[in-house]
Amino acid sequence: VLSRGFKNATMKLRGQTRLTEENLKPALREVRTSLIQADVDISVIKDFLARVKEKSLGEIVRVKSPTGQMVKVTPEDHFIKACYDEMAEMMGPEDVGLDVDGNPGIIMMVGLQGSGKTTTTGKLAKMLLEQGKKPLLVAADIYRPAAVDQLMVLGRRLDVPVFSIKGMKPVDLSKMAVAQARSVGRDVVIIDTAGRLAIDNALMDELVQIKGTVHPDEVLFVCDAMIGQDAVRTAKEFDRRLDFTGFVLTKLDGDARGGAALSIRQVTGKPVKFLGQGEELDKLEEFRAEGLAQRILG
Amino acid sequence: DQLFGGSIDDDMLEELEEVLLVSDVGVTTTERILTPVREAMRNGNVDPASLRHVMKTTMSEMLMEVDAPMASPDDHKPLVLLVVGVNGSGKTTSIGKIAARYVRDGKSVILGAADTYRAAAADQLAVWAERAGATLVRHKEGADPGAVVYEALEKGIHTGADVVIIDTAGRLQTVRPLMEQLSKINRVIRKLVPDGPHETLLVVDGTMGQNALSQARSFHEATPLTGVVVTKLDGTAKGGMVLAISSDMAKPIKFIGIGEQIDDLRPFDPQAFLDALV
Ligand SMILES: Nc1nc2c(ncn2[C@@H]2O[C@H](COP(=O)(O)OP(=O)(O)OP(=O)(O)O)[C@@H](O)[C@H]2O)c(=O)[nH]1
Ligand SMILES: Nc1nc2c(ncn2[C@@H]2O[C@H](COP(=O)(O)OP(=O)(O)OP(=O)(O)O)[C@@H](O)[C@H]2O)c(=O)[nH]1
Ligand SMILES: [Mg+2]
Ligand SMILES: [Mg+2]
């Protein structure tokens, strides 16, 4: 199902015998508008359009027709295919997996306020339980009112222990939690941290400290799918400070197009690992490029 | 821009357009804002500073046209505020901040914990109630939100409270039953307070992109909005999508959230907002 923007783009190419710089311009313009509405980063859009233009002007694809002959694809279809192929390629690899084979495996959850870190911590715990793992959750958000309570509730629901010591700083807490996990045989530790601004130096330092102390196998950047042009600014800074191993896009059960997935992937080079598809703890999916590419392109 | 080529004029417009787009103003609203700028250029105005001024004036008019103060506790007793919005936008925190303002002005405030769904939602509001000096009405998790609303209003009327603020669960506009639940909450309020809610505030995350307008429209359908609170403007996001909400739906922005502490709330200042945006 093509979005209006994409439909408009291909309409401009109907009846053309081949793709040229000239007839591509209006089509690219339409795709640009569609991608802006999909919240893809403006510079990433420029990059995407340049690649699509190159691919479109390249060799016209031939495919097998129903009668078995090799026929040329219409310019319109060639353009659509160039868009989808380029998008899927830029979105990056699937099945990157979660590295939790340490003793214990350690996952650190980071991101802006309200992005879905605590909920995703619960979802990951559930997924790991189903894989036969024994997770331990760490309530390292000591700032937000009732943040610890929130994680405790999730832990209770899953029958998963939550490590929390009143008054203890997140760095010491994380260190103790890992030691605790080892001593009681919990094989994966998930550290839920407080939401913070990328420009908050003191709080970003805290994350760097936690990472430097426990050396997590995974640092997951959790990002709200509704985020706009701020995605790249934020992700870049989190990546610069923490070199995260992957990101999670949440709230995809809404109708935001989720262009941040492409932008963040493109700018940080880091893979999308999971997609949050609802508030319930079973609503976590592995990243699939085609579905997200279609959603972003429209 | 190399991809689309063009004259100096096109380059200047492209530059202005980009300033707006990277601030989340969106395609349609950007077009609306640049129309007078294009007009000015056609009339021979090519000075970048002056064109930027035309742009800013247009944006300022969009916001000023719908500017409106909050309903006052002096006119309604209790003043009823319903707070709604998508998950994680900052509703609960903003309610704490708003409650604190009223208490500071000598008003008595009741908070209704009508988010009976999310883990520890009522506990979170309880902390804010204590910090602000407000009274909390809560039921246990899983209870009917309508029942909490009812009790909060009853208590407000019965005790002669000045303000009753209702916190609701975050919800996405795509989840039909949750939007209907919101309409039901609105009906419960009107049952006890016929001219209420006096303010229905949509709390919008300042980092949000183009989904904001369809979000606002859907929420407005479920429960007529009277205003918007934009949060997290202490970050790097510009919050440009509020221009779309203002110009398209004529809803005023009442407050902005600029941090996580109790005093981090400001009445909306259109000029300051636009200065930060462009
Ligand atoms: N619909 C939907 N809601 C989600 C999803 N993930 C999280 N949420 C909701 O988003 C809101 C915020 O989630 P939290 O897990 O508290 O977010 P957080 O990042 O821990 O927030 P802070 O700790 O304050 O930074 C809650 O209402 C969650 O239920 C998702 O995939 N879909
Ligand atoms: N930096 C910053 N953070 C904010 C602001 N307003 C809220 N937050 C943070 O955003 C996160 C979510 O805030 P909540 O008040 O729980 O949001 P909510 O809309 O009630 O969330 P749900 O009830 O789960 O839908 C918390 O970590 C808040 O501290 C703000 O203006 N600036
Ligand atoms: Mg959290
Ligand atoms: Mg809340």
PDB file of N, CA, C and O and ligand atoms in Angstrom, chain B residues 91-92 115 118 124 167-168, ligand 4:
ATOM      1  N   LYS B  91       2.581  13.918  31.304  1.00  0.00           N
ATOM      2  CA  LYS B  91       1.327  14.323  31.949  1.00  0.00           C
ATOM      3  C   LYS B  91       1.453  14.386  33.472  1.00  0.00           C
ATOM      4  O   LYS B  91       1.151  15.420  34.087  1.00  0.00           O
ATOM      5  N   THR B  92       1.861  13.282  34.079  1.00  0.00           N
ATOM      6  CA  THR B  92       1.904  13.180  35.532  1.00  0.00           C
ATOM      7  C   THR B  92       2.831  14.244  36.126  1.00  0.00           C
ATOM      8  O   THR B  92       2.484  14.912  37.108  1.00  0.00           O
ATOM      9  N   ASP B 115      -5.115   7.160  36.206  1.00  0.00           N
ATOM     10  CA  ASP B 115      -4.334   6.169  35.455  1.00  0.00           C
ATOM     11  C   ASP B 115      -4.272   4.964  36.367  1.00  0.00           C
ATOM     12  O   ASP B 115      -3.448   4.911  37.292  1.00  0.00           O
ATOM     13  N   ARG B 118      -1.113   1.735  34.292  1.00  0.00           N
ATOM     14  CA  ARG B 118       0.333   1.569  34.230  1.00  0.00           C
ATOM     15  C   ARG B 118       0.935   1.275  35.600  1.00  0.00           C
ATOM     16  O   ARG B 118       0.476   1.823  36.610  1.00  0.00           O
ATOM     17  N   GLN B 124       3.412   7.310  41.628  1.00  0.00           N
ATOM     18  CA  GLN B 124       4.145   8.440  41.058  1.00  0.00           C
ATOM     19  C   GLN B 124       3.394   9.741  41.327  1.00  0.00           C
ATOM     20  O   GLN B 124       3.970  10.736  41.764  1.00  0.00           O
ATOM     21  N   ASP B 167      -5.479  13.071  36.293  1.00  0.00           N
ATOM     22  CA  ASP B 167      -4.369  12.470  35.533  1.00  0.00           C
ATOM     23  C   ASP B 167      -4.905  11.223  34.848  1.00  0.00           C
ATOM     24  O   ASP B 167      -5.598  10.409  35.476  1.00  0.00           O
ATOM     25  N   THR B 168      -4.626  11.072  33.567  1.00  0.00           N
ATOM     26  CA  THR B 168      -5.113   9.885  32.857  1.00  0.00           C
ATOM     27  C   THR B 168      -3.944   9.047  32.344  1.00  0.00           C
ATOM     28  O   THR B 168      -2.814   9.533  32.265  1.00  0.00           O
TER      29      THR B 168
HETATM   30 MG    MG C   4       1.504   9.400  33.840  1.00  0.00          MG
END
